[in-house]
XYZ file of N, CA and C in Angstrom:
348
model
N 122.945 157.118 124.792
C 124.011 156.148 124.623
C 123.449 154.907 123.946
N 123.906 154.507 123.259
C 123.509 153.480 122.342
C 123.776 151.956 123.322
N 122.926 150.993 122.975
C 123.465 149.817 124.005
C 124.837 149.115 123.081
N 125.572 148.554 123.801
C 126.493 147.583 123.819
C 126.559 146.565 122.309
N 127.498 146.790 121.571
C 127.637 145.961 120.482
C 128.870 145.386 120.789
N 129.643 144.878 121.091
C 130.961 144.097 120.831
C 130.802 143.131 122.653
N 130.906 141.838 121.841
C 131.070 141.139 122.989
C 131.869 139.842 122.767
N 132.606 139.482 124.036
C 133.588 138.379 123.487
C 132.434 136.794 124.671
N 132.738 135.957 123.172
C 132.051 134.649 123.699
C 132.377 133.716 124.431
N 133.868 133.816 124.943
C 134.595 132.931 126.287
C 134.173 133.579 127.461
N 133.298 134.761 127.388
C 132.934 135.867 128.713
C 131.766 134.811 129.015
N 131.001 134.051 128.118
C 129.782 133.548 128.629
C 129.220 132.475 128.413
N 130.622 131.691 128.189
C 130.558 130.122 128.536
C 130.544 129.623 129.461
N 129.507 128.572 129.693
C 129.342 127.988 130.782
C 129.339 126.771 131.052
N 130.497 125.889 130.820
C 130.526 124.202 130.784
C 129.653 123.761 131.994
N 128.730 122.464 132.210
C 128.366 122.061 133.294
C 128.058 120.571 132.706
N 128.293 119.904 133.710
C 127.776 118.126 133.743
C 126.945 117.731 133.612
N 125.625 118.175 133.490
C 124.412 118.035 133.599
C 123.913 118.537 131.384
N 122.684 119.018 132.074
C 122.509 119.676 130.150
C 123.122 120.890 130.002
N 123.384 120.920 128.775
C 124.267 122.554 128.092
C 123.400 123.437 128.397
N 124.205 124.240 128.948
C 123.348 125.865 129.465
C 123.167 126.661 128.367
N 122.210 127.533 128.416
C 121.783 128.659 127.447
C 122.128 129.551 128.098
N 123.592 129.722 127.077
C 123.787 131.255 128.096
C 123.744 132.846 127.200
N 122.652 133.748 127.524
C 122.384 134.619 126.839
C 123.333 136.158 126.820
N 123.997 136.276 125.421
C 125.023 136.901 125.189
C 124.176 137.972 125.450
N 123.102 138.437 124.596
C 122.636 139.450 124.170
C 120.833 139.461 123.957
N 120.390 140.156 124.218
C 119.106 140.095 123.669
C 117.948 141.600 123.530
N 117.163 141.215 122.257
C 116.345 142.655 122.320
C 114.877 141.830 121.328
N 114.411 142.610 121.340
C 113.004 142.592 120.170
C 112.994 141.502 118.867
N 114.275 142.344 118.601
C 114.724 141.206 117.195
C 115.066 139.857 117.518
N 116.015 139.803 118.279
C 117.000 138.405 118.296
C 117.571 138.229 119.767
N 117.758 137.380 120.365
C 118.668 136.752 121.740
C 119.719 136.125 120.215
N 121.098 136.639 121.009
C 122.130 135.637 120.921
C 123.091 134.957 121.666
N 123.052 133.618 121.780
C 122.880 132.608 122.668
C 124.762 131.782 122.559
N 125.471 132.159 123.576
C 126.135 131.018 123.241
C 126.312 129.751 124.292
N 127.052 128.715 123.397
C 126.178 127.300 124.120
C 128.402 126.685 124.028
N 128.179 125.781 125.059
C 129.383 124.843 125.453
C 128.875 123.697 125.582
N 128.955 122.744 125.073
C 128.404 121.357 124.981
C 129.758 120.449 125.076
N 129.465 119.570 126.353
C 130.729 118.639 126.041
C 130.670 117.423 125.973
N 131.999 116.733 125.355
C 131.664 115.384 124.505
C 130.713 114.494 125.397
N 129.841 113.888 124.510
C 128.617 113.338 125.030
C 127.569 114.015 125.077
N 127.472 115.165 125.519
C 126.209 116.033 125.917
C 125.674 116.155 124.789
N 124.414 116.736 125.286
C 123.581 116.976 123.616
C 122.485 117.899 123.668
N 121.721 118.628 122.659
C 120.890 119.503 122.739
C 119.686 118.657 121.906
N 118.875 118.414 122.957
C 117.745 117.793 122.559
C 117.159 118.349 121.125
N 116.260 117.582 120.123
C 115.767 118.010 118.917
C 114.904 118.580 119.475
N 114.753 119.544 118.746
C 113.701 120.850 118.672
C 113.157 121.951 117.441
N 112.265 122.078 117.707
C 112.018 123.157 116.343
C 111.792 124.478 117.509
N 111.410 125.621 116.357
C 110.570 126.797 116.861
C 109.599 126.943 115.777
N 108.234 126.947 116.396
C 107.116 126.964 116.102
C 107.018 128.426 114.929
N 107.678 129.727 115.583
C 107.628 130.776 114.966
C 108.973 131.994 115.025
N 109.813 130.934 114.451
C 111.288 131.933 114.113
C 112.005 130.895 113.335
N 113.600 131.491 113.309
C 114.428 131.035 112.820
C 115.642 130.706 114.065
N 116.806 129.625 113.929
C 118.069 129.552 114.586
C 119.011 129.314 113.844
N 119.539 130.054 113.821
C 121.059 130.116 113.307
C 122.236 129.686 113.977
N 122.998 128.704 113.989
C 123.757 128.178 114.427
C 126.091 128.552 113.681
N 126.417 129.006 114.407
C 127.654 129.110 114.017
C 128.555 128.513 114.656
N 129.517 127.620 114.279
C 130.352 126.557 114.698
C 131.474 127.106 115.147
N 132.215 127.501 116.444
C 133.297 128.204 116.670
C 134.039 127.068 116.645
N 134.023 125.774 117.297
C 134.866 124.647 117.971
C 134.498 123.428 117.997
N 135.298 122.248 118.232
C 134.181 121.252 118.257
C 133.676 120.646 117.066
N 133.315 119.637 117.021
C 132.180 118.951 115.855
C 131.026 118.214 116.538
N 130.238 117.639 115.944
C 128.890 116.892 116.388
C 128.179 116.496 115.281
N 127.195 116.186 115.582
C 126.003 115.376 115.067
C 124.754 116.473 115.184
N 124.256 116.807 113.836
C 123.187 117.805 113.818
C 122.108 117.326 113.218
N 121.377 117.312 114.191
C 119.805 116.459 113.607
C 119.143 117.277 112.765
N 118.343 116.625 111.706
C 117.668 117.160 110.878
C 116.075 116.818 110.572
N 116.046 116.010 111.661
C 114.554 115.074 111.586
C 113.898 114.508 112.584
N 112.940 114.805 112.823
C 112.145 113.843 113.850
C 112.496 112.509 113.852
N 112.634 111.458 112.541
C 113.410 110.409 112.565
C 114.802 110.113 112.793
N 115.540 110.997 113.215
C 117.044 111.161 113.808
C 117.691 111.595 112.669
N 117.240 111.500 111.392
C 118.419 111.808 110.772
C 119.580 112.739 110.952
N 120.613 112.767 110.430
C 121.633 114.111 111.289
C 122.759 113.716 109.968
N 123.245 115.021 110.308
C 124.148 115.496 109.392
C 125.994 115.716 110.747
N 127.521 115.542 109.845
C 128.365 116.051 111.255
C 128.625 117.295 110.410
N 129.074 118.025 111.985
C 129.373 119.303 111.659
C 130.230 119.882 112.036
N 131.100 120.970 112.318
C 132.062 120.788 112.536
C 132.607 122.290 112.432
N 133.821 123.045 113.263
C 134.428 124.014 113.106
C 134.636 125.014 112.106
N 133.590 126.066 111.895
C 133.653 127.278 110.804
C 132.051 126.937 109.703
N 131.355 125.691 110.072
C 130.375 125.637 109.608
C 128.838 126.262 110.167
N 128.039 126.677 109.435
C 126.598 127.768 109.683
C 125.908 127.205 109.413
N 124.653 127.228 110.447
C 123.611 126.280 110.638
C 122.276 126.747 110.360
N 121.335 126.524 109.774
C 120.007 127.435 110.021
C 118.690 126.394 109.848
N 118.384 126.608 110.818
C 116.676 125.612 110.853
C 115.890 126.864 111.104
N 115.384 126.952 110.110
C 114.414 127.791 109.599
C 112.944 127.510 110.473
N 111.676 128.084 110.127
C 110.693 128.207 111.057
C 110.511 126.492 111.190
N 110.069 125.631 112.182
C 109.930 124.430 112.159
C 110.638 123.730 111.704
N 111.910 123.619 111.645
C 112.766 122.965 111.112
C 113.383 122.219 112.475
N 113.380 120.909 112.585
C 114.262 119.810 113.781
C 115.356 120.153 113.519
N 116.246 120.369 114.974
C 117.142 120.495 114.857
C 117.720 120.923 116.240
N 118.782 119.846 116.660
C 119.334 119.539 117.998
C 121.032 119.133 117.386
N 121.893 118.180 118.269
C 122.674 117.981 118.455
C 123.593 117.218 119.514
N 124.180 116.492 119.097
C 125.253 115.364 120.222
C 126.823 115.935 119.455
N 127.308 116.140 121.047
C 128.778 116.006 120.771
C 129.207 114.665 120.345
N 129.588 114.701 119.301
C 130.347 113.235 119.146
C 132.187 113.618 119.317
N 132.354 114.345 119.579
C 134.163 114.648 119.182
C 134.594 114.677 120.709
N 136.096 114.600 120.836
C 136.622 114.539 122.077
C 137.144 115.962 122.746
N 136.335 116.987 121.910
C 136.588 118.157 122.884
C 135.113 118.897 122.716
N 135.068 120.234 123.501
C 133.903 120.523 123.656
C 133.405 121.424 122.534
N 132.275 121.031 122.008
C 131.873 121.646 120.507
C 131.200 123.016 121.530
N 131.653 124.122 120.651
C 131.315 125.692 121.004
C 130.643 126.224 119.963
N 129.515 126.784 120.208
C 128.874 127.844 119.141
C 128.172 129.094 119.363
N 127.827 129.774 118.667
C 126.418 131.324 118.861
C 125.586 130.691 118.239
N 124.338 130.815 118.816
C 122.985 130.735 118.159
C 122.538 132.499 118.213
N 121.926 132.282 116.846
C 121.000 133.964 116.738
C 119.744 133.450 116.559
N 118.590 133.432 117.691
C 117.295 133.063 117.408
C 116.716 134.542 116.647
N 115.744 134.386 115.844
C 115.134 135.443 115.554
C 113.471 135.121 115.301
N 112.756 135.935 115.747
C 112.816 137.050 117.027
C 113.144 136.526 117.980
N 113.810 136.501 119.280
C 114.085 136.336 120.345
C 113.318 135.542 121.132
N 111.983 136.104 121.004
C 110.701 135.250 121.772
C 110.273 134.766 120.813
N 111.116 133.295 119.889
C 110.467 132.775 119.087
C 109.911 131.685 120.222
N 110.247 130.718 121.098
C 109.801 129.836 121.940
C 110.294 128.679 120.728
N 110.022 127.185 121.773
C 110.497 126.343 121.005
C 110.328 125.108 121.764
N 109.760 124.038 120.817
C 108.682 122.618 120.883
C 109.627 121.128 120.904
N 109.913 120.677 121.903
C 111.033 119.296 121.985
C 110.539 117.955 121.041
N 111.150 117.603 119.891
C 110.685 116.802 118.876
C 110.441 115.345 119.873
């Protein structure tokens, strides 16, 4: 039997008051895919990965997407694709008044990852 391909991403959202949860849709060898609920205010600390890629896809929501150890940031926003490539900064603040929703596809999965 082949594992599991189709999964819906309101199954594994997890709003909380505190920091945005990593909540893991899926994962194997290649890739974890990750989806995240961030709400207004909250934020995903800057970060790189030392040895992968993150791909970011915008279901909901907008924010503030850092691009730099010096804060720079870009907004972003509903239907837009994100990718910080190997070492590339890159976090995020809700700035909007509802809760920004997305999938991250890390690749490989066990890339690990360094708080700017």
């Amino acid at each position: 039997m082949s594992p599991q391909r189709l999964f819906k991403v309101t199954d594994f959202l997890q709003p909380a008051d505190g920091e945005p949860i990593r909540s893991v849709i899926t994962e194997s060898a290649d890739a974890a895919v990750v989806a995240w609920y961030v709400k207004p205010g909250q934020q995903i600390s800057a970060h790189v990965h030392p040895d992968g890629q993150d791909t970011w896809t915008i279901l909901s929501g907008c924010g503030e997407y850092r691009l730099s150890a010096s804060g720079e940031s870009i907004a972003i926003a509903q239907g837009d694709v994100l990718v910080a490539h190997r070492r590339e900064v890159h976090g995020v603040l809700n700035t909007g008044q509802d809760p920004l929703v997305f999938v991250s596809v890390v690749t490989p999965a066990a890339l690990g990852f360094e708080l700017v």
